[in-house]
Backbone as CSV, one residue per row, in Angstrom:
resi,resn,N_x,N_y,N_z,CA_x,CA_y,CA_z,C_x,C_y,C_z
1,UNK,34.533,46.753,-21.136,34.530,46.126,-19.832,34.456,44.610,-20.016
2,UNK,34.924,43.860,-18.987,35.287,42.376,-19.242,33.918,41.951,-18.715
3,UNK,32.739,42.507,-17.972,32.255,42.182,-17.613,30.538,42.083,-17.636
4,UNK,30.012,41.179,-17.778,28.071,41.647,-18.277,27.331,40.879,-17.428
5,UNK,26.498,41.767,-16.688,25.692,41.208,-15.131,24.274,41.366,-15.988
6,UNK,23.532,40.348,-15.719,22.080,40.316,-16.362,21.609,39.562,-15.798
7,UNK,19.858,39.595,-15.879,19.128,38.894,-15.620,18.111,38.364,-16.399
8,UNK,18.522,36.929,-16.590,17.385,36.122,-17.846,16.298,36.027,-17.469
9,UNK,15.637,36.017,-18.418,14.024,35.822,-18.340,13.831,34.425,-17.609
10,UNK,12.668,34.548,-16.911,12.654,33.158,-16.529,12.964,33.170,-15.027
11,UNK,14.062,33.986,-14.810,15.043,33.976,-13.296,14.371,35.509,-12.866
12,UNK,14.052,35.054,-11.483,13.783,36.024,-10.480,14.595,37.390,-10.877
13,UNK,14.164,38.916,-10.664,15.189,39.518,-10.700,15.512,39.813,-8.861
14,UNK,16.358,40.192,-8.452,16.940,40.515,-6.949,17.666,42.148,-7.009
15,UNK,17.076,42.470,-6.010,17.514,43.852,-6.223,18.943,44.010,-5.828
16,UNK,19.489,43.013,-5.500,21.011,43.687,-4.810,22.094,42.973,-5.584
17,UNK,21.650,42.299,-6.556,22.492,41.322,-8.268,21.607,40.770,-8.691
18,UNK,22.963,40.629,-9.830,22.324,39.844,-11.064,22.534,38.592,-11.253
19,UNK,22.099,37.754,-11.951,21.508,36.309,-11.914,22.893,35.593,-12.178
20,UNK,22.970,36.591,-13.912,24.243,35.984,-14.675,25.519,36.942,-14.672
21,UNK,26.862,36.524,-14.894,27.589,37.547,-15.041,28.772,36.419,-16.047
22,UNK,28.329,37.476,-16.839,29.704,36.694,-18.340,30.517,37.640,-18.227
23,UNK,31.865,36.737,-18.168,33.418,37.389,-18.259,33.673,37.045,-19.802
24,UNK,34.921,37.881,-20.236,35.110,38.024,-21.793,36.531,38.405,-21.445
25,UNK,36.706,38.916,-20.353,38.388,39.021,-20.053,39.654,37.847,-20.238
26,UNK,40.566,38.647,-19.804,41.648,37.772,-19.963,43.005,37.273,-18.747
27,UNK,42.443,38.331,-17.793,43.032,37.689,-16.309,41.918,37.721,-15.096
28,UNK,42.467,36.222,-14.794,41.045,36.497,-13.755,41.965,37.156,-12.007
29,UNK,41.215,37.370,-11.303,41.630,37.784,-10.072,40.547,37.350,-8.869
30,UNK,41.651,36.748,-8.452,40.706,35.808,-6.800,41.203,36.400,-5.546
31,UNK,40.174,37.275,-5.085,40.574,38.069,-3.791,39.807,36.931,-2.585
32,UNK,41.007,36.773,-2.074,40.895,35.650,-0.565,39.823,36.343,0.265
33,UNK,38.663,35.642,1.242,38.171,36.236,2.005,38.339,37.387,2.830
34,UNK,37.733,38.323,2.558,38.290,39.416,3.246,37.407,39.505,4.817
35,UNK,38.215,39.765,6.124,37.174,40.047,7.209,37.541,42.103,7.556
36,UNK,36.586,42.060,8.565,36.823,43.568,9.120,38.175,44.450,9.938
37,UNK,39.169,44.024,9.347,40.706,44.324,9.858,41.083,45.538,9.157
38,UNK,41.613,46.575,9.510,41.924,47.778,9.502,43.646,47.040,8.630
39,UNK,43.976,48.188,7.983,45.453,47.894,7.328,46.469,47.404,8.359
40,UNK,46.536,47.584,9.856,46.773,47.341,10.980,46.703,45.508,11.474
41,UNK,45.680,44.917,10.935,45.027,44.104,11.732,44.635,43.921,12.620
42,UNK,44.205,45.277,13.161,43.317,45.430,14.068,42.016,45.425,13.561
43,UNK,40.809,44.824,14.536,39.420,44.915,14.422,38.939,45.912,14.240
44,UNK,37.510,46.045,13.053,36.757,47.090,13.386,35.676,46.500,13.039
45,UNK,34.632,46.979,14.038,32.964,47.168,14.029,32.685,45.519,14.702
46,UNK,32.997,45.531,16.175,33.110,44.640,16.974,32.288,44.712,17.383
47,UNK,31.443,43.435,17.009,29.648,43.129,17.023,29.039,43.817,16.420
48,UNK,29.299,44.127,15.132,28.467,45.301,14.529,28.447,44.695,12.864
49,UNK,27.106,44.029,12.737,27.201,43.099,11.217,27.447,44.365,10.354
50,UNK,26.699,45.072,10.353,27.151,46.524,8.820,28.202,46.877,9.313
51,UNK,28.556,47.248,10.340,29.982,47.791,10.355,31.574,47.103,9.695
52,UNK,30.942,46.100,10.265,32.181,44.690,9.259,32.233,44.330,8.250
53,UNK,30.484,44.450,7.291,30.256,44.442,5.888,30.714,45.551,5.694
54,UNK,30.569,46.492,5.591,31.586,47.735,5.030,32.861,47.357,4.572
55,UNK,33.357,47.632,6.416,35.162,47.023,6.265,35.524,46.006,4.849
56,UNK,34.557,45.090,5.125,35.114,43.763,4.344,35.104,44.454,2.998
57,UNK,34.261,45.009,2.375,33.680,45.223,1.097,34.969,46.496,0.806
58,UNK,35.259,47.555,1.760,36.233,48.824,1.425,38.082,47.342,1.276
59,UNK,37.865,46.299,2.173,39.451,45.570,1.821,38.975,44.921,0.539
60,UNK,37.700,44.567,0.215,37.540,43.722,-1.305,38.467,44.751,-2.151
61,UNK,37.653,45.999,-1.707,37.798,47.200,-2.913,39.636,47.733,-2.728
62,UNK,40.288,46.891,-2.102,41.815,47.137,-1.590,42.238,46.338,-2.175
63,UNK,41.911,45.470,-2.373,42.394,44.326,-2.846,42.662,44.133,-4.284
64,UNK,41.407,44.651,-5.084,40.920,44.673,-6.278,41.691,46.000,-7.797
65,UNK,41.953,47.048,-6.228,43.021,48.034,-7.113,44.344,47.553,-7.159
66,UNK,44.770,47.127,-6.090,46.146,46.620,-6.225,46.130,45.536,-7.500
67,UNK,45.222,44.791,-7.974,45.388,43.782,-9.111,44.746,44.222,-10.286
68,UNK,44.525,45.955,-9.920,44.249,46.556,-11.560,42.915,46.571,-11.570
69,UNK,42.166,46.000,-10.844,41.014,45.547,-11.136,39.770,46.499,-10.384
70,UNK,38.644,46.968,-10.326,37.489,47.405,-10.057,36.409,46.641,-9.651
71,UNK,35.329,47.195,-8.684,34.211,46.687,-8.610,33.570,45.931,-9.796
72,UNK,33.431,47.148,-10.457,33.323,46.967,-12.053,33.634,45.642,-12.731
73,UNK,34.494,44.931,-12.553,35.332,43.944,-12.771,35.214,42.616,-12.199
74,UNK,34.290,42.725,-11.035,33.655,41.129,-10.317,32.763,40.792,-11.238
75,UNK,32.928,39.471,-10.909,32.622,38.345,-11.789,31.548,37.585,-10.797
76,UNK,32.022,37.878,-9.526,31.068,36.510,-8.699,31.438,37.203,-7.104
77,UNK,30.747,37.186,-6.318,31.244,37.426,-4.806,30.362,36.424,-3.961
78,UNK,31.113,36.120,-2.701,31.191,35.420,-1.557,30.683,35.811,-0.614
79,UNK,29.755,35.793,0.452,29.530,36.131,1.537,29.289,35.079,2.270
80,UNK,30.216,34.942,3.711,30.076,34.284,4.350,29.636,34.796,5.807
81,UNK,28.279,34.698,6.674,28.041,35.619,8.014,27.886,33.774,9.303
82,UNK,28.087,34.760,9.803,28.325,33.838,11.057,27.174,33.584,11.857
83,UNK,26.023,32.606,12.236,25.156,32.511,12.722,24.036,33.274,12.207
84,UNK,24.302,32.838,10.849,23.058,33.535,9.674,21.640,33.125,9.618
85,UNK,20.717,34.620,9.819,19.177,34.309,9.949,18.994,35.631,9.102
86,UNK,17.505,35.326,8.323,16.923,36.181,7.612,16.584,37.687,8.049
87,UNK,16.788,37.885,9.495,16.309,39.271,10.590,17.749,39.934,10.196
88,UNK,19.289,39.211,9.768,20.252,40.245,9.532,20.371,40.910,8.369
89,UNK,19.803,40.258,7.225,19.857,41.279,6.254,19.315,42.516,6.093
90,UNK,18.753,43.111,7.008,19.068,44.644,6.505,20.402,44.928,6.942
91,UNK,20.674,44.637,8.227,22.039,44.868,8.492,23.254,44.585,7.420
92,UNK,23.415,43.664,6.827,24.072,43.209,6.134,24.093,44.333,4.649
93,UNK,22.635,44.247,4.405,22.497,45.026,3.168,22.971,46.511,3.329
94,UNK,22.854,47.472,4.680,23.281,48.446,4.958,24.918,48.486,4.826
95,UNK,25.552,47.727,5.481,26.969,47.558,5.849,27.425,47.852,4.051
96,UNK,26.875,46.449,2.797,27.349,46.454,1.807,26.959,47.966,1.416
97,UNK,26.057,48.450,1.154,25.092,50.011,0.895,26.797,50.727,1.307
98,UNK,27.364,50.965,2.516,27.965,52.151,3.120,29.340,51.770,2.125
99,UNK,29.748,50.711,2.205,30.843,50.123,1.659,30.937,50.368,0.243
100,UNK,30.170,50.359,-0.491,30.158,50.217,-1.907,30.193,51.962,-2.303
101,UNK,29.177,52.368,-1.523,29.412,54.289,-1.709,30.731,54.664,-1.061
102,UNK,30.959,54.455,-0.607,32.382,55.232,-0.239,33.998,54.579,-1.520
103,UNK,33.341,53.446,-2.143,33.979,53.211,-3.042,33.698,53.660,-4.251
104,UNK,32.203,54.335,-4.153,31.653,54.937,-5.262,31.681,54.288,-6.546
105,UNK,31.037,52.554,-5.829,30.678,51.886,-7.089,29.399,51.149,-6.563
106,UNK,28.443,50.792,-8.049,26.944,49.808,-7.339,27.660,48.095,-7.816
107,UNK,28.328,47.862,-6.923,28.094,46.094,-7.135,26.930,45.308,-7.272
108,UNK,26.628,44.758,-8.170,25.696,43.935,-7.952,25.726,42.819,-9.058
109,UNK,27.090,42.072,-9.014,27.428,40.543,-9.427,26.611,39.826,-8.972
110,UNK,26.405,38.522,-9.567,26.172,37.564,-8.654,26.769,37.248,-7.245
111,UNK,25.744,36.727,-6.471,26.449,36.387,-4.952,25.904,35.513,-4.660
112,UNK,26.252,34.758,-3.842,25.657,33.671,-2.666,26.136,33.871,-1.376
113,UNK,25.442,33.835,-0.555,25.184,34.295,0.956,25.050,32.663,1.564
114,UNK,26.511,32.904,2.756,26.254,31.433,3.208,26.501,31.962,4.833
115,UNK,25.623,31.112,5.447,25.554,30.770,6.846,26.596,29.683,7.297
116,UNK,27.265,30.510,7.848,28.465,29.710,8.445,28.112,29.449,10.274
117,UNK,29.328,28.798,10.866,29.234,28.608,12.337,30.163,29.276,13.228
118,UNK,31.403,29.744,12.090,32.156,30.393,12.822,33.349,31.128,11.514
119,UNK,34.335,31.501,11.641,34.977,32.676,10.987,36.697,31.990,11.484
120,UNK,37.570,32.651,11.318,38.771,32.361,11.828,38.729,33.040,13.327
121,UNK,38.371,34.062,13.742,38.570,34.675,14.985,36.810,34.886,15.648
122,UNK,36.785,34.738,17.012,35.464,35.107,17.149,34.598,35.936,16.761
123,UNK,36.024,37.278,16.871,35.020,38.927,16.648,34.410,38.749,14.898
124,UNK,34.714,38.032,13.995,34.948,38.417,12.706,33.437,37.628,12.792
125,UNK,32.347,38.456,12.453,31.165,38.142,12.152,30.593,37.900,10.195
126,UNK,31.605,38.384,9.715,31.410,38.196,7.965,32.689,38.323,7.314
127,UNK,32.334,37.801,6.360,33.938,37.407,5.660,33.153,37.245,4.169
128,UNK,34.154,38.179,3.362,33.397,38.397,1.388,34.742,38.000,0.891
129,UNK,34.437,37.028,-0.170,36.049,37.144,-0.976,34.994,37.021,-2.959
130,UNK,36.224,37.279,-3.422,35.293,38.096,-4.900,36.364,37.103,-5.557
131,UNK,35.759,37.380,-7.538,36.876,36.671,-8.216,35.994,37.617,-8.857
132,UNK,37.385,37.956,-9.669,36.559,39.717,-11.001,37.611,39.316,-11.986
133,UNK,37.908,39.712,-13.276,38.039,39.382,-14.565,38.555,40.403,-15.437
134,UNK,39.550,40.744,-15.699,40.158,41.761,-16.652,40.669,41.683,-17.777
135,UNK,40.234,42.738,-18.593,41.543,42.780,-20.098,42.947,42.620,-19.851
Protein backbone atom coordinates (compact mmCIF):
# COMPACT_ATOMS: atom_id res chain seq x y z
CA UNK A 1 0.00 0.00 0.00
CA UNK A 2 1.25 3.55 -0.92
CA UNK A 3 0.03 4.59 2.13
CA UNK A 4 1.04 4.87 6.28
CA UNK A 5 -1.41 6.84 8.69
CA UNK A 6 0.24 7.14 12.24
CA UNK A 7 0.38 8.84 15.13
CA UNK A 8 3.73 10.25 16.70
CA UNK A 9 4.44 10.38 20.03
CA UNK A 10 4.19 13.63 21.32
CA UNK A 11 0.86 14.39 19.03
CA UNK A 12 -2.53 13.99 20.44
CA UNK A 13 -4.07 10.78 19.20
CA UNK A 14 -7.91 11.65 17.57
CA UNK A 15 -10.17 9.05 17.16
CA UNK A 16 -11.47 9.77 13.69
CA UNK A 17 -7.36 10.14 12.03
CA UNK A 18 -4.19 10.09 12.08
CA UNK A 19 -1.72 12.81 12.71
CA UNK A 20 0.75 11.68 9.91
CA UNK A 21 0.18 10.04 6.63
CA UNK A 22 3.40 9.13 4.41
CA UNK A 23 2.85 8.45 0.74
CA UNK A 24 5.58 6.14 -0.99
CA UNK A 25 3.44 6.00 -4.19
CA UNK A 26 3.83 7.04 -7.50
CA UNK A 27 0.61 8.83 -8.81
CA UNK A 28 -0.97 11.16 -6.83
CA UNK A 29 -4.84 11.78 -7.28
CA UNK A 30 -6.73 15.11 -6.38
CA UNK A 31 -10.45 14.58 -6.09
CA UNK A 32 -12.13 18.24 -6.45
CA UNK A 33 -14.55 19.05 -3.65
CA UNK A 34 -17.17 16.85 -3.60
CA UNK A 35 -20.90 18.23 -2.38
CA UNK A 36 -24.25 16.08 -1.83
CA UNK A 37 -25.42 15.65 -5.65
CA UNK A 38 -26.81 12.41 -6.72
CA UNK A 39 -25.10 11.16 -10.28
CA UNK A 40 -28.09 13.36 -11.55
CA UNK A 41 -27.13 16.61 -9.94
CA UNK A 42 -29.74 16.62 -8.13
CA UNK A 43 -29.65 17.36 -4.25
CA UNK A 44 -29.68 15.04 -1.51
CA UNK A 45 -30.13 15.40 2.29
CA UNK A 46 -31.51 19.03 2.09
CA UNK A 47 -30.69 20.48 5.48
CA UNK A 48 -29.49 17.41 6.71
CA UNK A 49 -25.48 17.79 7.80
CA UNK A 50 -25.02 13.64 7.96
CA UNK A 51 -27.09 13.18 5.23
CA UNK A 52 -24.73 15.30 2.86
CA UNK A 53 -21.58 13.96 4.71
CA UNK A 54 -22.45 10.62 3.51
CA UNK A 55 -23.34 11.73 -0.07
CA UNK A 56 -20.09 13.67 -0.21
CA UNK A 57 -17.89 10.87 1.23
CA UNK A 58 -20.00 7.79 -1.15
CA UNK A 59 -18.92 10.74 -4.51
CA UNK A 60 -15.21 10.91 -2.74
CA UNK A 61 -15.48 7.08 -2.87
CA UNK A 62 -16.77 7.65 -6.86
CA UNK A 63 -14.34 9.49 -7.60
CA UNK A 64 -11.44 7.59 -6.18
CA UNK A 65 -12.40 4.18 -8.14
CA UNK A 66 -12.63 5.74 -11.30
CA UNK A 67 -8.71 6.87 -10.74
CA UNK A 68 -7.85 3.30 -9.52
CA UNK A 69 -7.61 4.48 -6.33
CA UNK A 70 -9.30 3.48 -2.70
CA UNK A 71 -10.10 4.91 0.57
CA UNK A 72 -7.18 3.04 1.40
CA UNK A 73 -5.18 5.28 -0.76
CA UNK A 74 -5.91 8.98 0.83
CA UNK A 75 -3.25 10.74 1.71
CA UNK A 76 -5.02 13.88 3.24
CA UNK A 77 -8.88 14.95 3.18
CA UNK A 78 -10.76 18.27 3.21
CA UNK A 79 -13.75 19.18 4.96
CA UNK A 80 -15.35 22.13 4.39
CA UNK A 81 -19.13 22.79 6.56
CA UNK A 82 -20.95 25.80 6.25
CA UNK A 83 -21.65 27.86 9.39
CA UNK A 84 -19.38 25.56 11.47
CA UNK A 85 -19.84 25.14 15.39
CA UNK A 86 -18.60 22.44 17.68
CA UNK A 87 -22.67 21.18 18.49
CA UNK A 88 -22.36 19.70 14.58
CA UNK A 89 -19.97 17.23 14.96
CA UNK A 90 -21.77 14.43 15.90
CA UNK A 91 -23.74 15.09 12.99
CA UNK A 92 -20.96 15.35 10.83
CA UNK A 93 -19.16 12.38 12.43
CA UNK A 94 -22.40 10.22 11.84
CA UNK A 95 -22.90 11.31 8.13
CA UNK A 96 -18.85 10.33 7.62
CA UNK A 97 -19.66 6.84 10.02
CA UNK A 98 -22.75 5.95 7.30
CA UNK A 99 -20.61 6.93 4.30
CA UNK A 100 -17.50 5.16 4.92
CA UNK A 101 -19.60 1.71 5.85
CA UNK A 102 -21.46 1.49 2.96
CA UNK A 103 -18.09 1.87 1.21
CA UNK A 104 -16.88 -0.64 3.57
CA UNK A 105 -13.78 1.19 4.37
CA UNK A 106 -12.42 3.01 8.00
CA UNK A 107 -10.86 6.33 6.68
CA UNK A 108 -9.02 7.90 8.96
CA UNK A 109 -6.17 10.11 7.04
CA UNK A 110 -5.37 13.13 8.18
CA UNK A 111 -8.06 15.93 7.92
CA UNK A 112 -8.73 19.44 8.63
CA UNK A 113 -12.19 20.64 9.21
CA UNK A 114 -12.83 24.20 8.05
CA UNK A 115 -15.68 26.55 8.79
CA UNK A 116 -16.69 28.16 5.87
CA UNK A 117 -19.60 30.97 5.13
CA UNK A 118 -21.00 29.55 2.30
CA UNK A 119 -20.60 26.58 -0.45
CA UNK A 120 -21.33 27.14 -4.23
CA UNK A 121 -25.20 26.64 -3.86
CA UNK A 122 -27.19 27.39 -0.70
CA UNK A 123 -28.56 23.82 -0.09
CA UNK A 124 -24.85 22.37 -0.12
CA UNK A 125 -24.09 22.47 3.64
CA UNK A 126 -20.45 20.40 3.31
CA UNK A 127 -18.15 19.91 0.70
CA UNK A 128 -14.86 17.00 1.20
CA UNK A 129 -12.29 16.88 -1.55
CA UNK A 130 -9.28 14.19 -0.83
CA UNK A 131 -5.75 13.79 -2.55
CA UNK A 132 -4.75 9.80 -2.14
CA UNK A 133 -1.53 8.33 -3.71
CA UNK A 134 -0.92 5.18 -5.76
CA UNK A 135 1.56 2.59 -7.16
Amino acid sequence: MAITLMNPAGLPEVDVYRQVSIASGSKLVFIAGQVAWDADGNPVGGGDLAAQAEQCYLNVGIALAEAGASFDDVAKVTVYVVDWTPDKMPLLLEGIARGTAKLGVTAAPPATLLGVAALDVPEHLIEVEATAVVD
